[in-house]
XYZ file of C-alpha atoms in Angstrom:
661
model
C 135.524 -61.861 1.793
C 135.095 -59.083 4.189
C 134.851 -56.543 1.449
C 132.269 -58.640 -0.400
C 130.190 -58.968 2.746
C 130.256 -55.215 3.376
C 129.065 -54.555 -0.145
C 126.208 -57.055 0.279
C 125.060 -55.355 3.562
C 125.177 -51.923 1.933
C 123.029 -53.134 -0.942
C 120.550 -54.687 1.475
C 120.229 -51.473 3.512
C 119.675 -49.392 0.371
C 117.047 -51.849 -0.788
C 115.265 -51.606 2.593
C 115.267 -47.790 2.505
C 113.932 -47.814 -1.015
C 111.099 -50.136 0.016
C 109.773 -47.672 2.737
C 110.969 -44.117 2.432
C 108.373 -42.905 5.084
C 110.231 -44.671 7.879
C 112.760 -42.700 9.919
C 115.499 -44.453 11.581
C 116.674 -42.849 14.873
C 120.193 -43.554 15.170
C 120.545 -42.153 18.769
C 118.559 -40.389 21.711
C 119.204 -36.675 22.632
C 118.531 -36.638 26.415
C 118.828 -32.822 26.749
C 116.190 -32.186 24.121
C 113.843 -34.652 25.811
C 114.170 -32.886 29.186
C 113.383 -29.550 27.530
C 110.073 -30.867 26.182
C 109.188 -32.402 29.503
C 109.710 -29.097 31.295
C 107.573 -27.268 28.733
C 104.743 -29.735 29.221
C 104.951 -29.345 32.998
C 104.891 -25.529 32.814
C 101.920 -25.622 30.480
C 100.082 -27.872 32.933
C 100.785 -25.416 35.794
C 99.474 -22.498 33.773
C 96.330 -24.410 32.846
C 95.850 -25.409 36.460
C 96.286 -21.763 37.595
C 93.727 -20.460 35.123
C 91.308 -23.205 36.067
C 91.754 -22.366 39.769
C 91.213 -18.645 39.057
C 88.048 -19.458 37.141
C 86.732 -21.583 39.990
C 87.625 -18.862 42.536
C 85.888 -16.179 40.469
C 82.789 -18.326 40.121
C 82.797 -18.874 43.900
C 83.184 -15.122 44.522
C 80.372 -14.162 42.150
C 77.916 -16.894 43.121
C 78.687 -17.424 46.795
C 80.445 -14.380 48.192
C 78.568 -11.748 46.144
C 75.535 -13.834 45.349
C 73.097 -11.754 47.393
C 74.304 -8.515 45.823
C 73.937 -9.726 42.265
C 70.636 -11.339 43.084
C 69.488 -7.921 44.330
C 70.756 -6.300 41.135
C 68.843 -8.811 39.089
C 65.801 -8.110 41.233
C 66.224 -4.400 40.608
C 66.175 -5.020 36.888
C 62.874 -6.788 37.378
C 61.418 -4.479 40.041
C 61.355 -0.676 39.835
C 61.063 1.310 43.073
C 59.628 4.814 43.372
C 59.874 6.994 46.489
C 56.623 8.200 48.036
C 56.867 11.613 49.681
C 55.855 11.681 53.329
C 53.243 14.203 54.513
C 55.035 16.881 56.500
C 53.956 17.533 60.039
C 51.275 20.143 60.686
C 51.964 23.463 62.415
C 49.330 24.575 64.932
C 48.835 27.601 67.156
C 48.607 27.479 70.948
C 44.878 26.705 70.788
C 45.296 23.877 68.289
C 44.197 25.845 65.230
C 45.844 24.699 62.006
C 48.248 27.231 60.554
C 50.035 24.953 58.070
C 48.808 21.530 56.884
C 48.955 19.441 53.697
C 46.709 18.674 50.753
C 47.180 16.349 47.760
C 48.968 17.942 44.813
C 48.880 16.363 41.351
C 52.174 16.636 39.508
C 53.148 15.421 36.053
C 56.430 13.506 35.814
C 58.431 11.888 33.041
C 59.940 8.459 33.671
C 62.967 8.545 31.365
C 64.662 5.277 32.299
C 63.690 3.587 29.059
C 62.574 6.560 27.044
C 64.521 8.967 24.893
C 63.634 12.632 24.701
C 60.835 12.921 22.187
C 60.442 16.531 21.105
C 56.941 15.922 19.859
C 55.971 14.405 23.192
C 57.462 17.345 25.101
C 55.600 19.799 22.862
C 52.383 17.907 23.473
C 52.828 17.964 27.247
C 53.762 21.664 27.156
C 50.542 22.380 25.245
C 48.476 20.549 27.848
C 50.173 22.419 30.693
C 50.055 25.770 28.930
C 53.779 26.417 29.296
C 56.658 26.955 26.908
C 58.547 23.878 25.695
C 61.845 25.427 26.772
C 60.650 25.420 30.392
C 60.145 21.655 30.349
C 63.453 21.062 28.572
C 65.202 23.167 31.215
C 63.782 20.904 33.933
C 64.939 17.826 32.027
C 68.458 19.201 31.593
C 68.591 20.067 35.287
C 68.060 16.386 36.151
C 70.351 15.011 33.420
C 73.028 13.832 35.868
C 70.629 11.941 38.139
C 69.893 8.188 37.886
C 67.465 7.292 35.135
C 64.932 5.627 37.431
C 64.253 8.931 39.241
C 61.259 10.634 37.563
C 61.631 14.199 36.350
C 58.925 16.509 37.629
C 57.674 18.611 34.739
C 54.924 20.571 36.516
C 53.286 20.805 39.930
C 49.796 21.349 41.229
C 47.863 20.482 38.066
C 44.227 21.390 37.611
C 41.639 18.596 37.506
C 41.014 18.926 33.778
C 44.755 18.605 33.068
C 45.009 15.513 35.264
C 42.000 13.919 33.570
C 43.320 14.608 30.059
C 46.771 13.165 30.789
C 45.357 10.067 32.478
C 42.974 9.378 29.597
C 45.796 9.724 27.021
C 48.578 7.866 28.824
C 48.971 5.289 26.036
C 49.864 8.082 23.619
C 52.406 9.630 26.000
C 54.954 6.958 26.981
C 56.800 7.753 30.193
C 54.394 10.528 31.248
C 52.693 9.879 34.585
C 50.707 11.656 37.282
C 52.122 11.539 40.801
C 50.260 12.562 43.925
C 52.336 14.292 46.603
C 51.444 16.292 49.716
C 51.635 20.060 49.314
C 51.721 22.704 52.043
C 48.569 24.675 52.751
C 48.947 27.981 54.603
C 45.488 28.491 56.083
C 46.153 32.086 57.113
C 48.091 33.149 54.043
C 51.366 34.831 54.944
C 50.692 34.868 58.685
C 53.977 34.912 60.635
C 55.761 34.286 57.337
C 59.223 35.280 58.576
C 58.986 32.800 61.433
C 57.228 29.871 59.702
C 59.148 30.041 56.413
C 58.575 28.045 53.245
C 59.556 24.940 51.231
C 61.413 24.686 47.937
C 63.099 22.056 45.815
C 66.423 20.958 47.238
C 69.388 22.654 45.583
C 72.638 21.021 44.446
C 74.460 22.708 47.318
C 71.982 21.407 49.888
C 72.072 17.956 48.294
C 75.829 17.637 48.756
C 75.501 18.456 52.466
C 72.296 16.499 53.125
C 71.940 12.918 54.305
C 72.401 10.719 51.220
C 69.773 8.170 52.253
C 67.144 10.829 52.950
C 67.168 13.297 50.060
C 67.239 12.930 46.301
C 67.148 15.487 43.492
C 63.682 16.965 43.162
C 62.802 16.555 46.853
C 61.257 19.432 48.782
C 62.861 20.746 51.950
C 62.496 23.666 54.345
C 64.350 26.728 53.128
C 63.527 29.291 55.795
C 62.028 29.707 59.255
C 60.647 26.763 61.202
C 60.258 24.794 57.979
C 64.077 24.786 57.827
C 64.987 24.816 61.519
C 62.587 21.946 62.272
C 63.142 20.041 59.016
C 63.984 16.767 60.793
C 60.812 16.884 62.867
C 58.515 17.935 60.032
C 59.773 15.915 57.037
C 58.726 12.414 58.119
C 60.062 9.278 56.400
C 59.540 8.433 52.743
C 57.597 5.400 51.647
C 58.393 3.253 48.623
C 56.270 1.810 45.841
C 57.493 -1.333 44.031
C 56.429 -2.252 40.460
C 57.385 -5.292 38.426
C 58.564 -4.429 34.911
C 59.327 -6.520 31.846
C 62.544 -6.578 29.814
C 61.440 -3.446 27.965
C 60.832 -1.539 31.170
C 57.021 -1.503 30.992
C 55.123 -1.906 34.256
C 53.441 -5.264 34.717
C 52.005 -5.197 38.229
C 52.279 -3.453 41.577
C 54.088 -5.216 44.384
C 53.805 -4.691 48.095
C 55.456 -1.386 49.119
C 56.226 0.660 52.219
C 53.845 3.348 53.425
C 55.386 6.764 54.218
C 55.582 7.886 57.834
C 54.182 11.411 58.383
C 56.255 14.071 60.085
C 55.690 15.263 63.635
C 53.137 17.969 64.403
C 54.444 21.151 66.008
C 52.207 23.218 68.245
C 53.422 26.775 68.663
C 53.034 29.145 71.583
C 51.747 31.641 69.006
C 48.162 32.940 69.178
C 46.607 33.353 65.730
C 44.186 36.039 66.942
C 46.974 38.236 68.319
C 49.176 37.654 65.279
C 46.360 38.597 62.908
C 45.450 41.694 64.913
C 49.019 43.015 64.822
C 49.692 42.175 61.172
C 46.377 43.626 60.021
C 46.831 47.026 61.631
C 50.439 47.225 60.418
C 49.389 46.305 56.888
C 46.296 48.533 56.794
C 48.393 51.532 57.796
C 51.350 50.520 55.565
C 53.681 50.499 58.541
C 57.078 48.860 58.608
C 58.278 47.459 61.905
C 57.733 44.710 64.445
C 55.303 43.634 67.149
C 56.182 41.112 69.860
C 54.022 39.780 72.696
C 55.249 37.431 75.421
C 53.919 35.763 78.561
C 55.827 37.568 81.294
C 56.017 34.592 83.665
C 57.091 31.886 81.196
C 58.774 33.366 78.122
C 56.198 31.943 75.715
C 55.972 34.125 72.626
C 52.337 34.858 71.798
C 52.983 37.108 68.837
C 56.016 37.615 66.581
C 55.135 39.913 63.693
C 57.481 41.577 61.229
C 56.000 44.022 58.735
C 55.712 43.909 55.783
C 55.110 40.155 55.717
C 56.807 38.006 53.104
C 54.772 36.796 50.141
C 55.719 33.131 50.477
C 54.204 32.196 47.112
C 57.022 34.091 45.389
C 59.668 31.882 46.978
C 58.185 28.475 46.178
C 60.143 26.872 43.344
C 62.790 29.607 43.495
C 62.256 33.338 43.509
C 62.627 35.184 40.204
C 65.170 37.974 39.793
C 62.334 40.440 39.222
C 60.594 39.560 42.508
C 63.909 39.515 44.356
C 64.861 42.956 43.097
C 61.428 44.311 44.036
C 61.831 43.069 47.619
C 65.438 44.217 47.799
C 64.571 47.754 46.685
C 61.396 48.037 48.754
C 61.927 50.907 51.248
C 59.968 48.934 53.862
C 62.557 46.098 53.720
C 60.301 43.014 53.741
C 63.294 40.625 53.568
C 64.387 41.591 57.099
C 62.740 39.898 60.060
C 62.623 43.039 62.161
C 61.717 41.228 65.380
C 65.226 39.735 65.660
C 67.277 41.269 62.823
C 66.257 44.891 63.196
C 68.580 46.786 65.561
C 67.440 50.227 66.705
C 68.300 52.739 69.428
C 65.884 51.946 72.295
C 65.279 55.660 72.883
C 63.252 56.541 75.973
C 62.251 52.911 76.633
C 65.829 52.578 77.941
C 64.937 54.994 80.715
C 63.455 51.960 82.483
C 67.016 50.609 82.776
C 68.392 53.972 83.911
C 65.676 54.364 86.542
C 66.158 50.809 87.821
C 69.937 51.231 88.025
C 69.603 54.601 89.784
C 67.259 53.188 92.413
C 69.270 49.985 92.923
C 72.562 51.900 93.282
C 71.055 54.506 95.616
C 71.732 57.330 93.160
C 68.093 58.417 93.407
C 65.052 57.811 95.566
C 61.388 58.043 94.609
C 61.375 61.490 96.079
C 64.486 62.763 94.276
C 63.654 65.762 92.120
C 65.382 67.500 89.243
C 64.679 70.904 87.729
C 64.077 70.651 83.984
C 64.330 74.002 82.179
C 64.251 72.240 78.794
C 67.947 71.456 78.531
C 70.952 70.254 80.545
C 74.325 71.967 80.406
C 77.299 69.609 80.513
C 80.778 70.828 79.677
C 80.609 73.181 76.749
C 77.479 71.606 75.307
C 73.773 71.877 76.006
C 71.733 68.626 75.896
C 68.104 69.307 75.118
C 65.022 67.704 76.575
C 62.317 66.729 74.081
C 60.221 69.427 75.753
C 62.875 72.073 75.259
C 60.362 74.938 75.145
C 59.648 75.677 78.801
C 60.811 72.292 80.075
C 59.029 70.099 82.622
C 59.880 72.144 85.714
C 60.461 70.205 88.913
C 60.039 66.473 88.322
C 60.350 63.388 90.509
C 60.950 59.839 89.249
C 57.301 58.995 88.704
C 56.695 62.097 86.637
C 60.039 61.720 84.823
C 58.972 58.257 83.637
C 55.392 59.139 82.763
C 56.315 62.329 80.876
C 59.686 60.995 79.673
C 61.789 63.910 80.908
C 65.242 63.688 79.328
C 66.902 66.124 81.742
C 66.019 63.950 84.761
C 67.744 60.927 83.201
C 70.724 62.996 82.068
C 71.374 63.655 85.753
C 70.940 59.996 86.731
C 73.052 58.690 83.852
C 75.908 61.085 84.567
C 76.129 59.890 88.162
C 75.853 56.202 87.241
C 78.381 56.092 84.417
C 78.259 53.979 81.288
C 79.619 50.762 82.816
C 77.057 50.532 85.597
C 74.297 51.248 83.103
C 75.631 48.460 80.875
C 75.691 46.043 83.802
C 71.992 46.508 84.559
C 71.085 46.433 80.874
C 72.922 43.114 80.557
C 70.975 41.579 83.462
C 67.792 42.530 81.629
C 68.914 40.758 78.446
C 70.128 43.662 76.323
C 73.327 43.457 74.286
C 73.132 39.670 73.777
C 71.103 37.189 71.780
C 67.987 35.841 73.456
C 68.491 32.332 72.062
C 65.063 32.205 70.443
C 64.520 29.569 67.739
C 64.319 32.107 64.926
C 66.936 32.550 62.204
C 69.564 35.280 61.987
C 69.037 36.846 65.418
C 71.194 39.904 66.091
C 72.750 40.660 69.514
C 72.210 44.413 69.611
C 74.766 46.589 71.385
C 75.140 47.954 74.899
C 78.398 49.961 74.993
C 80.998 50.126 77.744
C 84.174 52.157 78.075
C 86.267 49.081 77.227
C 84.142 48.404 74.157
C 84.781 51.860 72.733
C 88.494 51.693 73.429
C 88.734 48.337 71.667
C 86.450 49.324 68.799
C 87.692 52.831 68.054
C 90.913 53.139 70.052
C 89.500 56.149 71.903
C 88.536 56.617 75.576
C 84.922 57.029 76.642
C 83.690 60.608 77.015
C 81.396 61.507 79.908
C 79.107 63.413 77.569
C 78.426 60.165 75.686
C 76.923 58.690 78.836
C 74.140 61.299 78.729
C 73.015 60.014 75.334
C 73.258 56.409 76.532
C 71.103 57.185 79.591
C 68.140 58.142 77.372
C 68.613 55.254 74.910
C 70.465 57.063 72.142
C 74.154 57.030 71.180
C 75.679 53.607 70.549
C 72.748 51.720 72.092
C 71.049 49.164 69.815
C 68.329 46.651 70.672
C 65.960 44.355 68.810
C 62.189 44.438 69.432
C 62.377 40.925 70.901
C 65.090 41.962 73.359
C 63.026 44.918 74.508
C 59.951 42.722 74.955
C 61.919 40.267 77.110
C 63.360 43.170 79.141
C 59.851 44.508 79.727
C 58.679 41.050 80.806
C 61.612 40.777 83.236
C 60.718 44.113 84.828
C 57.065 43.072 85.040
C 57.756 39.727 86.761
C 60.257 41.082 89.276
C 63.618 40.436 87.600
C 63.425 36.988 85.964
C 64.751 36.992 82.413
C 63.360 34.043 80.461
C 64.496 32.530 77.212
C 61.784 33.236 74.626
C 60.213 30.141 73.086
C 57.882 29.534 70.150
C 57.493 25.739 70.535
C 54.797 24.415 72.860
C 54.878 20.711 71.934
C 56.143 18.329 69.276
C 54.007 15.205 68.713
C 55.097 12.174 66.709
C 52.686 10.511 64.218
C 51.361 8.273 67.006
C 50.347 11.297 69.049
C 53.068 10.967 71.669
C 54.634 14.184 72.944
C 58.361 13.981 72.218
C 59.159 17.577 73.188
C 57.316 20.071 75.338
C 57.795 23.640 76.472
C 59.803 24.243 79.605
C 60.435 27.738 80.941
C 64.162 28.519 80.910
C 65.467 31.236 83.197
C 68.508 32.995 81.723
C 69.098 35.543 84.479
C 67.564 36.485 87.780
C 68.147 40.028 88.851
C 66.475 40.650 92.188
C 64.403 43.827 92.080
C 63.244 44.994 95.484
C 59.495 45.201 95.770
C 59.619 48.896 96.655
C 61.769 49.639 93.602
C 59.471 47.591 91.370
C 56.391 49.371 92.676
C 57.949 52.785 92.005
C 58.775 51.782 88.434
C 55.272 50.414 87.877
C 53.704 53.605 89.189
C 55.639 55.679 86.662
C 54.813 53.278 83.808
C 51.138 53.176 84.755
C 51.059 56.964 84.873
C 52.613 57.122 81.382
C 49.546 55.307 79.993
C 46.789 56.416 82.335
C 47.920 59.845 83.577
C 46.639 63.103 82.126
C 50.108 64.125 80.977
C 51.404 60.658 80.118
C 53.035 60.056 76.736
C 51.148 56.798 76.043
C 47.500 57.610 76.707
C 46.511 56.053 73.365
C 47.293 52.644 74.864
C 44.818 53.051 77.722
C 42.222 50.307 78.219
C 39.014 50.521 80.194
C 38.953 47.768 82.781
C 42.616 46.728 82.424
C 45.514 48.724 83.854
C 48.308 49.024 81.317
C 51.849 50.058 82.296
C 54.132 51.185 79.492
C 56.834 53.432 78.105
C 57.126 55.245 74.798
C 60.267 56.078 72.875
C 61.331 58.090 69.843
C 64.598 56.877 68.359
C 66.504 59.445 66.407
C 67.589 58.108 63.012
C 69.855 60.939 61.915
C 70.296 64.584 62.791
C 70.063 66.691 59.623
C 69.814 70.451 60.033
C 68.262 71.026 56.611
C 65.047 69.310 57.736
C 64.643 71.161 61.043
C 62.366 73.810 59.554
C 60.051 71.212 57.975
C 56.947 69.733 59.509
C 57.449 66.134 60.583
C 55.248 64.712 57.824
C 57.316 66.651 55.261
C 60.607 65.019 56.288
C 61.689 62.273 53.836
C 60.544 58.874 55.093
C 64.001 57.391 55.614
C 65.075 60.297 57.844
C 62.097 60.193 60.199
C 62.535 58.935 63.753
C 61.526 55.414 64.794
C 58.592 55.004 67.183
C 58.675 52.638 70.210
C 56.145 51.508 72.750
C 56.608 48.714 75.265
C 54.148 47.736 78.000
C 52.739 45.009 80.227
C 49.296 44.300 81.668
C 47.532 44.025 83.990
C 49.898 46.192 85.983
C 48.693 44.688 89.276
C 49.402 41.085 88.201
C 51.226 41.089 84.845
C 50.437 38.377 82.290
C 51.520 39.754 78.942
C 54.168 42.163 77.670
C 53.830 43.827 74.268
C 56.520 45.724 72.373
C 55.895 47.677 69.170
C 58.448 49.273 66.860
C 57.258 51.371 63.916
C 60.083 52.283 61.587
C 60.118 56.020 60.847
C 56.860 56.346 62.785
C 58.018 59.602 64.450
C 56.425 59.200 67.905
C 55.793 56.145 70.046
C 52.716 57.622 71.687
C 50.908 58.258 68.409
C 52.303 55.547 66.094
C 53.164 52.532 68.263
C 50.888 52.741 71.326
C 47.601 52.258 69.370
C 48.985 49.032 67.873
C 49.819 47.669 71.306
C 46.331 48.628 72.440
C 44.785 46.614 69.588
C 46.812 43.565 70.645
C 45.847 43.969 74.303
C 42.182 44.372 73.394
C 42.320 41.073 71.548
C 44.129 39.337 74.407
C 41.762 40.659 77.102
C 38.639 40.490 74.919
C 36.702 38.348 77.393
C 37.657 40.574 80.348
C 37.025 44.022 78.927
C 33.739 45.719 79.759
C 31.100 45.590 77.033
C 30.254 48.863 75.224
C 27.002 49.223 77.135
C 28.869 48.817 80.426
C 31.290 51.583 79.445
C 28.387 53.877 78.491
C 26.788 53.314 81.897
C 30.089 54.039 83.650
C 30.473 57.297 81.697
C 26.953 58.415 82.693
C 27.742 57.627 86.308
C 30.978 59.603 86.081
C 33.324 56.735 86.958
C 35.014 56.736 83.537
C 35.900 59.906 81.597
C 34.173 60.124 78.227
C 37.300 61.465 76.505
C 40.654 60.905 78.205
C 42.945 63.916 78.205
C 45.400 63.937 75.322
C 49.146 63.719 75.791
C 50.766 66.944 76.924
C 53.344 66.831 74.155
C 54.635 64.879 71.226
C 58.054 64.076 72.602
C 57.689 60.270 72.688
């Protein structure tokens, strides 16, 4: 039975399977496999949850944390901003006369943000401007690395007809616009060009060192002189113009912008009349050199002229190699600001220092006399006086100064020694920078025995002191240093720091900086000593045998000293007349003075390079400056004529006794 029953169940099961083959019968549960699938599902859920959390966090960061930034970026896509150049501050003279101001300049720019370079367009613009296409392409390439929203300046200072044509054809020249920017106007041309300087487009080197939020490629900045030194005062603050643009970048409407803030105005201590007088006479006579005038009791510089002047127009936009080479090879050296960069032997003007030191140290008295036979024998060498034929005879201090006797000062210098001479020269400002706000000032040189030992490894020779005592040898000074020394002697021993800035006014008219006299040294000169010096200096200009009679003024007593600085001693030129000596080997001519001698107000120093003699080349220039300064105090021509008839003024002053200085 059991076997029959088993067969019946087997047939029944087979019949059931045949009735539904799609059904699967699980005979048992695999618990390990089930756990594996559960773990996989859990891990997948964690990963999904992580990615969902990261997505939510990113959305929070972008919309909440960085929402303002991206909103600003979206705004920038809608609004285009353009910088507006600020008018630079004006530069005025001491009387308020405008030396440098601004005027509107019309420039053509290309807005390239949404425009490709179109050669036909560039050719068209070049034709309008009258320039070569390559010039415009060079400007475009120069700005290739800058952001696209910054316009490229293609040309500056357009004429009215060019502006009108471009404006009337703007629809045919996509991206081409006219911008109006302030441009410098130099009302007196190249007046005081070395001191005032010029502007030019900022270079890549300057851009890397400049303040990032102030300058951009294409901006103008001061490159020389006050325009560079006072850049922060003069530049002002840029404005900004906002324009709404569509998705294609075309302007739709102007939005409210920020007005530029003008730079501060700078009033100089300079006097235009004096500056013009000095530069004109130097230019008319093709002289190279420097003229400096200073208020003796304050240190205000009234005149700072270096000749030849710089042609500033050649520097704007970058000087060409041709113009640079011309200036570099010019024998008159226009690139050098001779007032502070030129270093020359002071020649006989240094005798003021020697005389002062001799009196102060008791080496000489006003009555001390020296016999001048025309030369001075020291050791195995003879040192000549400029008047070596016959000499000056017996001379005292007053006559030694007025006639510039070398032999007298050989004696004084020998007894003083080089170190004592250097000490007094230092108190009067020689051998060190004055601190004036002018670029590239040189310190000059006043030697000492220690200096020579350190410089050359050799001891000082007594014979060298004789050359130093008359302003030759190693001595070197700048015209500005000599002017400040002269002012210190005139005012009784106060050495002031020279200044060219009177006031600085902000755009609201408030004075933010004003001149203040700064005393650098105070060397007490006894009144008796000062009077003796003045007598000799007055005699040099007003005496019958003085070396500076060409600086004499009727009605104003001028005190001064001439000097002839030897450039080089070449025997082959000794037999030639002075005017036949090659220009570069001729002596330099000095004249320094102050006036009125009774109550000094102004000191004037003139240096004429290769001018031969101070009395003939430099003194007349100083006279022209003094005539301009004292114009309202000099007697009128008719008054002078009356005085001549009455015999109180000589009709023709006696000429200088010699040509030594």
